[in-house]
Amino acid sequence: MGSRSNGRAVPDWQFPGKLPPAIKGLEGKRSLVGTYFRSGIAIVLMLLAAMACFVAGIFLPFTSVTKLWLFQNQISVYRGLIILWQAGELFLFLILFVFTICFPLVKLTAMLTFVVG
């Protein structure tokens, strides 16, 4: 334990400039790109390609329905979410939004942040 504040012991890492014990081991570590430049650049390029494919997958149609060879409907994830929102199906909208847009976007962003650092 560190200093005392108002009679209570306060851990050292709660003071400015101090790191929590779990993060202390990461002090002075470089990012993956800084450590392994060529491999890091390849991983960054693959993650950027994955991000581009993710965005394309959200907006491009994933199914096409033809009715009587005259009418054709193409549905994308984005359009499906808009339809659910307009229909008032908020529970389905939220489930699909979280699992098809939020989680993958957060995962790709976190991986890119970890690699680039």
C-alpha angles and dihedrals in degrees: 000000000000133000129342123248118188090344094306125110112244121198115245093239092065090070120088112273094022123110128216114255092251091058098040091083090059094055112125094008118140126221122263091257090051092050102039105022101181096041091042093053090049091051092048091051091049091049091050089050089050090051091051091049089048093054091045090049091054096052104030118084115261098187137029124203120197120196117199092335089283108078124048126188121193117196127198129184089254093051091046091054091049091050092050091048093049091047090054094244093141097160093054090041092054094046092050094041093052097044100038102036114014102044097044092045093049091046094051092044092049092049091049091048091049093050097044092035 
